[in-house]
Coordinates of C-alpha atoms in Angstrom, one line a residue:
Chain A
M1 CA -12.0 9.6 15.7
E2 CA -8.7 11.5 16.0
D3 CA -6.1 10.3 18.3
S4 CA -6.0 13.6 20.4
A5 CA -9.8 13.2 21.0
I6 CA -9.4 9.6 22.2
I7 CA -6.6 10.6 24.5
D8 CA -8.9 13.4 25.8
L9 CA -11.5 10.8 26.5
Y10 CA -9.0 8.9 28.8
F11 CA -8.2 12.3 30.4
A12 CA -11.9 12.7 31.0
R13 CA -12.1 9.2 32.4
S14 CA -14.7 8.2 29.8
E15 CA -15.2 4.7 29.0
E16 CA -15.8 5.6 25.4
A17 CA -12.0 6.2 25.2
I18 CA -11.5 2.2 25.5
K19 CA -14.4 1.7 23.0
E20 CA -12.8 4.1 20.4
T21 CA -9.4 2.7 21.0
A22 CA -10.9 -0.7 20.1
T23 CA -12.7 0.5 17.2
K24 CA -9.7 2.3 15.7
Y25 CA -6.8 0.0 16.7
G26 CA -8.2 -3.2 18.0
K27 CA -7.5 -5.2 14.8
M28 CA -3.9 -3.9 14.6
L29 CA -3.1 -4.7 18.2
K30 CA -4.5 -8.0 18.1
S31 CA -2.4 -8.8 14.9
V32 CA 0.7 -7.7 17.0
S33 CA -0.3 -10.1 19.9
L34 CA -1.1 -13.0 17.7
R35 CA 2.4 -12.8 16.0
I36 CA 3.8 -13.5 19.5
L37 CA 1.2 -15.7 21.1
R38 CA -0.1 -17.6 18.1
S39 CA -3.3 -18.1 19.8
I40 CA -6.5 -16.1 19.2
E41 CA -7.8 -16.6 22.8
D42 CA -4.7 -15.5 24.3
A43 CA -4.3 -12.5 22.0
E44 CA -7.8 -11.5 22.9
E45 CA -6.9 -11.7 26.7
A46 CA -3.7 -9.7 25.9
L47 CA -5.8 -7.1 24.1
S48 CA -8.1 -6.8 27.0
D49 CA -5.1 -6.4 29.4
T50 CA -3.7 -3.7 27.0
Y51 CA -6.9 -1.7 27.2
M52 CA -6.8 -2.0 31.1
K53 CA -3.1 -0.9 31.1
T54 CA -3.7 2.0 28.8
W55 CA -6.6 3.0 30.9
N56 CA -4.4 3.1 33.9
S57 CA -1.4 4.8 32.1
I58 CA -3.5 7.7 30.5
P59 CA -3.4 9.9 32.5
P60 CA -0.9 10.9 33.5
T61 CA 0.8 9.9 30.4
R62 CA -0.1 11.8 27.3
P63 CA 1.2 9.6 24.3
N64 CA 2.8 11.5 21.5
I65 CA 1.8 8.7 19.1
L66 CA -1.2 6.8 20.4
S67 CA -0.8 3.8 18.0
A68 CA 2.8 3.3 18.8
F69 CA 2.1 3.6 22.5
L70 CA -0.5 0.9 22.2
T71 CA 1.6 -1.3 20.2
K72 CA 4.5 -1.2 22.8
I73 CA 2.1 -2.0 25.5
I74 CA 0.4 -5.0 23.7
R75 CA 3.8 -6.3 22.8
N76 CA 5.0 -6.2 26.3
V77 CA 1.7 -7.7 27.6
S78 CA 2.0 -10.6 25.2
L79 CA 5.6 -11.2 26.1
D80 CA 4.6 -11.4 29.8
K81 CA 2.0 -13.8 28.9
L82 CA 4.4 -15.9 26.8
D83 CA 6.8 -15.9 29.9
A84 CA 4.0 -16.9 32.2
M85 CA 3.0 -19.8 30.2
H86 CA 6.5 -20.9 29.7
A87 CA 5.4 -21.2 26.2
D88 CA 8.4 -21.3 24.1
K89 CA 6.7 -24.3 22.2
R90 CA 3.4 -22.5 22.1
G91 CA 5.1 -19.8 20.0
A92 CA 5.0 -22.1 16.9
G93 CA 8.7 -21.7 16.5
M94 CA 8.5 -17.9 15.8
I95 CA 9.8 -16.4 19.0
P96 CA 12.5 -19.0 19.6
A97 CA 13.7 -18.5 16.1
I98 CA 13.8 -14.7 16.5
L99 CA 15.6 -15.0 20.0
D100 CA 18.1 -17.3 18.2
E101 CA 18.8 -14.7 15.7
L102 CA 19.2 -11.9 18.2
E103 CA 21.6 -14.0 20.1
E104 CA 24.1 -13.4 17.3
C105 CA 24.2 -9.8 18.3
I106 CA 25.3 -10.4 21.8
A107 CA 29.0 -10.6 22.4
D108 CA 29.9 -13.5 24.6
N109 CA 26.3 -14.1 24.7
R110 CA 26.0 -11.2 27.3
L111 CA 24.4 -7.8 27.3
P112 CA 25.6 -4.5 28.8
V113 CA 24.9 -4.2 32.5
P114 CA 22.3 -1.5 33.0
G115 CA 23.7 1.7 34.5
E116 CA 27.2 1.2 32.9
G117 CA 27.6 3.0 29.6
M118 CA 24.7 3.6 27.5
E119 CA 21.4 2.1 28.3
L120 CA 20.3 -0.7 26.0
R121 CA 17.3 1.3 24.9
E122 CA 19.6 4.3 23.9
I123 CA 22.0 1.8 22.1
L124 CA 19.2 0.2 20.2
N125 CA 17.7 3.7 19.2
S126 CA 21.2 5.0 18.2
F127 CA 21.7 1.8 16.1
L128 CA 18.3 2.4 14.4
E129 CA 19.1 5.9 13.7
S130 CA 22.2 4.9 11.9
E131 CA 20.5 2.3 9.8
K132 CA 19.3 3.0 6.4
P133 CA 15.5 3.3 6.2
E134 CA 15.1 -0.1 4.4
S135 CA 17.2 -2.1 6.7
R136 CA 15.8 -0.4 9.7
K137 CA 12.1 -1.2 8.6
I138 CA 13.1 -4.8 8.0
F139 CA 14.7 -5.0 11.4
V140 CA 11.8 -3.5 13.2
R141 CA 9.3 -5.6 11.4
R142 CA 11.3 -8.7 12.3
Y143 CA 12.3 -7.9 15.9
F144 CA 9.6 -5.6 17.2
F145 CA 6.6 -6.8 15.3
G146 CA 7.7 -10.5 15.0
S147 CA 6.9 -10.7 11.4
D148 CA 8.2 -13.8 9.7
I149 CA 10.7 -13.6 6.9
K150 CA 8.1 -14.4 4.2
E151 CA 5.6 -11.9 5.2
I152 CA 8.3 -9.1 5.2
A153 CA 9.7 -10.2 1.8
E154 CA 6.0 -10.2 0.3
F155 CA 5.3 -6.8 1.7
Y156 CA 8.4 -5.1 0.1
G157 CA 8.1 -7.4 -3.0
I158 CA 11.7 -8.6 -2.5
G159 CA 13.0 -12.2 -2.1
E160 CA 13.4 -13.9 1.2
S161 CA 17.0 -14.1 0.9
K162 CA 17.3 -10.6 0.6
V163 CA 15.4 -10.0 3.8
K164 CA 17.6 -12.7 5.5
M165 CA 20.7 -10.8 4.2
S166 CA 19.4 -7.5 5.4
L167 CA 18.9 -8.9 8.8
A168 CA 22.1 -10.7 9.2
R169 CA 23.9 -7.5 8.2
S170 CA 21.8 -5.5 10.7
R171 CA 22.5 -7.9 13.4
E172 CA 26.2 -7.7 12.7
R173 CA 26.0 -3.9 12.9
L174 CA 24.0 -4.1 16.1
K175 CA 26.6 -6.5 17.5
V176 CA 29.4 -3.9 16.7
C177 CA 27.3 -1.1 18.4
L178 CA 26.7 -3.3 21.6
E179 CA 30.4 -4.1 21.7
E180 CA 31.3 -0.4 21.2
E181 CA 28.8 1.0 23.7
G182 CA 28.2 -1.8 26.2
V183 CA 30.0 -3.4 29.0
T184 CA 30.3 -7.1 28.8
V185 CA 30.6 -9.1 31.8
Chain M
M1 CA 22.6 -17.0 28.1
K2 CA 18.9 -17.4 27.2
T3 CA 18.2 -14.5 29.6
D4 CA 20.3 -12.0 27.7
K5 CA 18.7 -12.6 24.4
N6 CA 15.2 -12.3 25.9
K7 CA 16.5 -9.2 27.6
L8 CA 17.5 -7.8 24.0
F9 CA 14.1 -8.8 22.6
R10 CA 12.4 -7.2 25.5
A11 CA 14.5 -4.0 25.0
I12 CA 13.5 -3.8 21.3
G13 CA 10.0 -3.2 22.7
E14 CA 11.3 0.0 24.2
I15 CA 12.6 1.6 21.1
D16 CA 11.6 5.0 20.0
E17 CA 8.0 5.3 19.1
K18 CA 9.0 7.0 15.8
Y19 CA 10.4 3.7 14.5
I20 CA 7.2 1.8 15.5
S21 CA 5.2 4.6 13.9
E22 CA 7.3 4.3 10.7
I23 CA 6.0 0.8 10.2
L24 CA 2.4 1.5 11.2
E25 CA 2.3 4.4 8.7
E26 CA 3.9 2.2 6.0
D27 CA 1.2 -0.5 6.8
A28 CA -1.4 2.2 6.7
S29 CA -1.7 2.2 3.1
G30 CA -3.4 -0.9 1.8
M31 CA -2.7 0.2 -1.8
N32 CA 0.9 0.3 -0.8
V33 CA 0.9 -3.4 0.1
I34 CA -1.2 -4.4 -2.9
K35 CA 1.2 -2.4 -5.2
S36 CA 4.2 -4.1 -3.5
F37 CA 2.8 -7.5 -4.3
D38 CA 2.2 -6.5 -7.7
A39 CA 5.5 -5.1 -8.1
A40 CA 7.0 -8.3 -7.1
K41 CA 4.9 -10.2 -9.6
A42 CA 5.6 -7.7 -12.3
A43 CA 9.3 -7.9 -11.7
T44 CA 9.0 -11.6 -11.9
N45 CA 7.1 -11.5 -15.1
S46 CA 8.4 -8.5 -16.7
K47 CA 10.7 -10.2 -19.3
K48 CA 8.1 -12.8 -20.3
K49 CA 5.4 -10.0 -20.3
A50 CA 6.8 -7.8 -23.0
S51 CA 5.9 -9.9 -26.0
G52 CA 2.1 -10.6 -26.0
A53 CA 1.1 -7.4 -24.3
K54 CA 3.2 -5.3 -26.1
K55 CA 2.1 -6.6 -29.3
F56 CA -1.4 -6.1 -28.4
F57 CA -1.1 -2.5 -27.4
A58 CA 1.3 -1.7 -30.2
Y59 CA -0.8 -3.1 -33.1
Y60 CA -4.2 -4.3 -32.0
L61 CA -5.4 -1.5 -29.8
P62 CA -4.4 1.5 -31.9
A63 CA -6.2 -0.2 -34.8
V64 CA -9.2 -0.7 -32.7
A65 CA -8.8 2.9 -31.3
G66 CA -8.4 4.1 -34.9
L67 CA -11.7 2.2 -35.8
L68 CA -13.4 3.9 -32.9
V69 CA -12.4 7.3 -33.9
C70 CA -13.6 6.4 -37.4
A71 CA -17.0 5.4 -35.9
V72 CA -17.4 8.5 -34.0
I73 CA -16.5 10.7 -37.0
V74 CA -18.8 8.8 -39.1
K75 CA -21.5 9.4 -36.7
A76 CA -20.6 13.0 -36.7
F77 CA -20.6 12.9 -40.5
M78 CA -24.1 11.5 -40.6
T79 CA -25.5 14.2 -38.4
S80 CA -23.5 17.0 -39.9
S81 CA -23.7 16.9 -43.6
D82 CA -21.7 20.1 -43.9
N83 CA -18.1 18.3 -43.5
A84 CA -19.0 14.9 -45.2
A85 CA -16.4 15.0 -47.7
T86 CA -13.3 15.8 -45.4
S87 CA -13.8 14.1 -41.9
A88 CA -13.5 10.5 -43.1
P89 CA -10.1 10.7 -44.8
T90 CA -8.7 12.7 -41.8
A91 CA -9.9 9.9 -39.5
A92 CA -8.5 7.2 -41.8
A93 CA -5.1 8.9 -41.7
D94 CA -5.3 9.0 -37.8
S95 CA -6.2 5.5 -37.5
A96 CA -3.2 4.4 -39.6
A97 CA -0.9 6.6 -37.5
P98 CA -2.3 7.2 -34.2
A99 CA 0.8 8.8 -32.8
S100 CA -0.9 12.1 -32.4
Y101 CA -4.2 12.3 -30.8
E102 CA -3.9 15.8 -30.5
E103 CA -4.1 16.2 -34.3
A104 CA -6.9 13.7 -34.5
A105 CA -8.9 15.6 -32.1
S106 CA -8.3 18.9 -33.7
D107 CA -8.8 17.7 -37.3
S108 CA -11.7 15.6 -36.6
S109 CA -14.3 18.5 -35.9
M110 CA -16.0 16.2 -33.4
Q111 CA -19.0 18.2 -31.9
T112 CA -20.1 15.9 -29.3
N113 CA -16.8 15.0 -27.7
S114 CA -14.3 17.7 -28.3
V115 CA -11.0 17.1 -26.7
E116 CA -8.4 19.6 -25.7
V117 CA -4.8 18.8 -24.8
Y118 CA -2.3 20.9 -23.1
N119 CA 1.0 20.5 -21.3
E120 CA 1.2 19.5 -17.8
S121 CA 4.0 21.9 -17.1
E122 CA 1.4 24.6 -16.5
T123 CA -0.1 22.6 -13.7
A124 CA 2.9 20.8 -12.4
E125 CA 2.5 22.6 -9.0
E126 CA -1.0 21.5 -8.8
A127 CA 0.0 18.1 -9.4
D128 CA 2.6 18.1 -6.7
I129 CA 0.0 19.3 -4.3
Q130 CA -2.4 16.5 -5.3
M131 CA 0.5 14.1 -5.0
A132 CA 1.2 15.5 -1.4
E133 CA -2.3 15.1 -0.6
A134 CA -2.7 11.7 -1.7
T135 CA 0.3 10.7 0.2
S136 CA -0.9 12.4 3.5
D137 CA -4.2 10.8 3.5
N138 CA -2.8 7.4 2.9
Y139 CA -4.5 7.2 -0.4
G140 CA -7.9 7.7 1.3
L141 CA -8.1 4.7 3.4
T142 CA -9.8 5.2 6.7
D143 CA -7.9 4.6 9.9
S144 CA -9.7 1.5 10.6
D145 CA -8.8 0.1 7.1
K146 CA -5.3 1.1 7.4
Y147 CA -4.8 -1.2 10.5
E148 CA -6.9 -4.1 8.9
T149 CA -4.0 -4.4 6.7
L150 CA -1.8 -5.2 9.7
G151 CA -3.8 -8.3 10.6
V152 CA -1.9 -11.5 10.3
T153 CA -4.3 -12.9 7.8
E154 CA -5.5 -9.6 6.3
L155 CA -2.1 -8.1 5.8
A156 CA -2.1 -7.8 2.2
N157 CA -5.5 -7.2 0.8
P158 CA -8.4 -5.0 1.7
F159 CA -10.1 -6.1 -1.5
I160 CA -12.5 -8.9 -1.8
D161 CA -12.0 -11.1 -4.8
C162 CA -15.2 -11.6 -6.9
E163 CA -16.5 -14.3 -9.3
S164 CA -18.0 -11.7 -11.7
L165 CA -18.3 -8.0 -12.5
E166 CA -21.9 -8.0 -11.1
E167 CA -20.6 -9.3 -7.8
A168 CA -17.8 -6.7 -7.6
C169 CA -20.4 -4.0 -8.4
E170 CA -22.8 -5.3 -5.7
I171 CA -20.0 -5.5 -2.9
S172 CA -18.4 -2.0 -4.0
G173 CA -21.9 -0.4 -4.8
I174 CA -20.1 1.1 -7.9
E175 CA -21.1 0.4 -11.4
L176 CA -18.3 0.1 -13.9
N177 CA -18.1 0.1 -17.6
I178 CA -15.8 -2.4 -19.1
P179 CA -14.0 -1.4 -22.2
D180 CA -14.8 -4.5 -23.9
D181 CA -12.9 -3.4 -27.3
F182 CA -9.8 -3.2 -25.1
S183 CA -10.0 -6.4 -23.4
F184 CA -10.2 -8.9 -26.2
G185 CA -8.5 -12.2 -25.2
F186 CA -7.7 -11.0 -21.7
D187 CA -8.7 -12.9 -18.6
R188 CA -10.3 -10.6 -16.0
I189 CA -10.0 -10.5 -12.2
Y190 CA -12.8 -8.6 -10.4
R191 CA -12.2 -7.1 -7.0
A192 CA -14.1 -4.7 -4.9
M193 CA -13.4 -2.8 -1.6
D194 CA -16.6 -2.8 0.5
G195 CA -18.8 0.1 -0.6
R196 CA -15.9 2.1 -1.9
M197 CA -13.9 0.6 -4.7
I198 CA -14.1 -1.6 -7.7
E199 CA -11.2 -2.9 -9.6
V200 CA -10.8 -5.0 -12.7
I201 CA -7.4 -6.5 -13.7
F202 CA -6.9 -7.5 -17.2
M203 CA -4.6 -10.5 -17.4
E204 CA -2.8 -12.3 -20.2
G205 CA -2.1 -15.7 -18.7
D206 CA -0.5 -14.9 -15.3
E207 CA 0.6 -11.5 -16.4
E208 CA -1.0 -8.4 -15.7
V209 CA -1.7 -6.2 -18.7
Y210 CA -3.6 -3.2 -17.2
R211 CA -6.0 -2.5 -14.3
I212 CA -8.9 -0.1 -13.9
R213 CA -10.0 1.2 -10.6
K214 CA -13.1 3.3 -9.7
G215 CA -13.7 4.5 -6.3
L216 CA -15.5 7.0 -4.2
T217 CA -13.5 10.2 -4.2
S218 CA -15.0 11.2 -0.8
E219 CA -13.4 7.9 0.8
L220 CA -10.3 7.3 -1.2
G221 CA -9.1 10.6 -2.6
T222 CA -8.4 11.9 -5.9
D223 CA -5.7 9.5 -7.0
I224 CA -6.5 5.9 -6.3
S225 CA -4.0 4.4 -8.6
G226 CA -1.4 3.2 -6.2
D227 CA 1.2 4.0 -8.6
Y228 CA 4.0 5.9 -7.1
N229 CA 6.3 6.2 -10.2
E230 CA 7.4 9.6 -11.2
Y231 CA 6.7 10.1 -14.9
S232 CA 8.6 12.6 -17.1
V233 CA 5.7 13.3 -19.4
S234 CA 2.2 14.3 -18.1
T235 CA -0.6 15.3 -20.6
N236 CA -3.9 16.7 -19.5
I237 CA -7.0 15.7 -21.6
D238 CA -10.1 17.6 -21.4
S239 CA -13.1 16.0 -23.1
A240 CA -16.8 16.6 -22.9
N241 CA -17.4 14.4 -19.9
Y242 CA -14.0 14.0 -18.1
A243 CA -10.6 15.5 -17.6
A244 CA -7.8 13.2 -17.3
T245 CA -4.1 13.2 -16.6
L246 CA -2.1 10.9 -18.6
S247 CA 1.5 10.1 -17.7
G248 CA 4.3 8.1 -19.0
N249 CA 8.1 8.4 -19.9
E250 CA 7.5 8.7 -23.5
E251 CA 5.8 11.2 -25.8
D252 CA 2.4 9.6 -26.9
K253 CA 2.8 6.7 -24.6
T254 CA 0.8 6.3 -21.4
S255 CA 1.6 4.3 -18.3
L256 CA -0.9 5.8 -16.0
A257 CA -4.3 7.6 -16.4
V258 CA -6.0 9.3 -13.5
W259 CA -9.3 11.2 -13.5
N260 CA -12.4 12.1 -11.5
D261 CA -15.9 13.1 -11.8
D262 CA -18.3 14.7 -9.2
T263 CA -18.5 11.4 -7.2
Y264 CA -15.8 8.9 -8.4
S265 CA -12.0 8.8 -8.8
Y266 CA -10.7 6.6 -11.8
S267 CA -7.4 5.1 -12.7
V268 CA -6.0 3.1 -15.3
T269 CA -2.4 1.6 -14.9
F270 CA -0.6 -0.1 -17.5
E271 CA 2.2 -2.6 -17.1
E272 CA 3.7 -1.5 -20.3
P273 CA 3.3 1.9 -21.9
V274 CA 0.6 2.1 -24.4
P275 CA -0.1 4.5 -27.2
T276 CA -2.0 7.5 -25.7
V277 CA -4.7 7.0 -28.3
S278 CA -5.3 3.7 -26.8
A279 CA -5.4 4.9 -23.3
I280 CA -7.8 7.7 -24.2
G281 CA -10.0 4.9 -26.1
I282 CA -10.1 3.0 -22.9
I283 CA -11.1 6.2 -20.9
D284 CA -13.9 6.9 -23.4
M285 CA -15.4 3.6 -23.1
I286 CA -15.2 3.6 -19.2
M287 CA -16.9 7.1 -19.2
A288 CA -19.3 6.1 -22.0
Q289 CA -22.9 7.2 -20.8

């Protein structure tokens, strides 16, 4: 079913909307959650919460890209779960590793204060826009989707060292962006 | 400090949807993923690969192709007594120097399988349109399949590895003729995409030599090769029971062949370019009734 038709079902308050969403995007969404939670049971729970949040969000929201809209929701839901479980260790090392990498981007280990200068989201979008497609995709795979280095390397048919190098350079450029645009405290 | 890195990680979750969509679309094509893995492997093995496979295609396959052409001509000779004296020598000459299949086809007065060759430049626009269609429909994968490739464990592979050709045929629901004369000494990997495609990869040791795909056009589109290279030379082959496009970067050498019939799309991709006559021989055997 086309995304627009699924969204119309949500607007019509038809429960078929959730069924169609699950059919079309269920596996993809679950995989996003699994990368964060590393537990099938938790991922399935996050998936159910995602359907509920989507049901509550549409309407009034009419997503431009339904798949990306859903992906953002399940990522946030999964991170909420991780926080709730105080589950750094349950992340099998993945999320802590990613967080440690991201820490390199933060000048004095601090982020800009919201409301001063550009919002963090705007800085990130500006940074991504300035990145070359290859390095941008590697960055998004790693830090949005939580893919591991090996998985990214295999996907693009390149070496793990090249992925690491690309990520390191992207982090360095992001750090510069954050320093230029943000206000450190 | 931990709060800040968490905050950054959270904020990345709010990036513009186009950057997320970019990845989802990239993942959408299972073929893409598979080709990436193949490309990685091919890159690793490219230096080693040249020797055996090249020799095979440079010497053995043209010879076999020549013999096949001879066989067809002899058959034609036996059914048509008119040209008995001239057909065989022509075929013999072609088998010795198979650089020009066009000549072989035109000289050999084959009545049952006449082949017409013409330049791709006349249909370049059509080819571009086909390529655009293939790209836009993600090489024919359905939406549900696209996202199956995103699964943690299913990331790479919408194919099912099979023990035998029979098993692959059963899973895919598609029969495939194997060009036995062009697979001498090669190991084979059989794979199937449930109800939609069958694939056979011919290997020399750990190195791929060529692969054949046959899939439902209605499900997968007209180009199922997964080969995104741009080739400088394309040739259309019209025979009695198929019309194929052969592509490569040298005259009379083929890296990719794609064609369709009423129901199925076919492709043959070669890791190293092969003489066009060999590629045509493979297609002939795949399409043999």
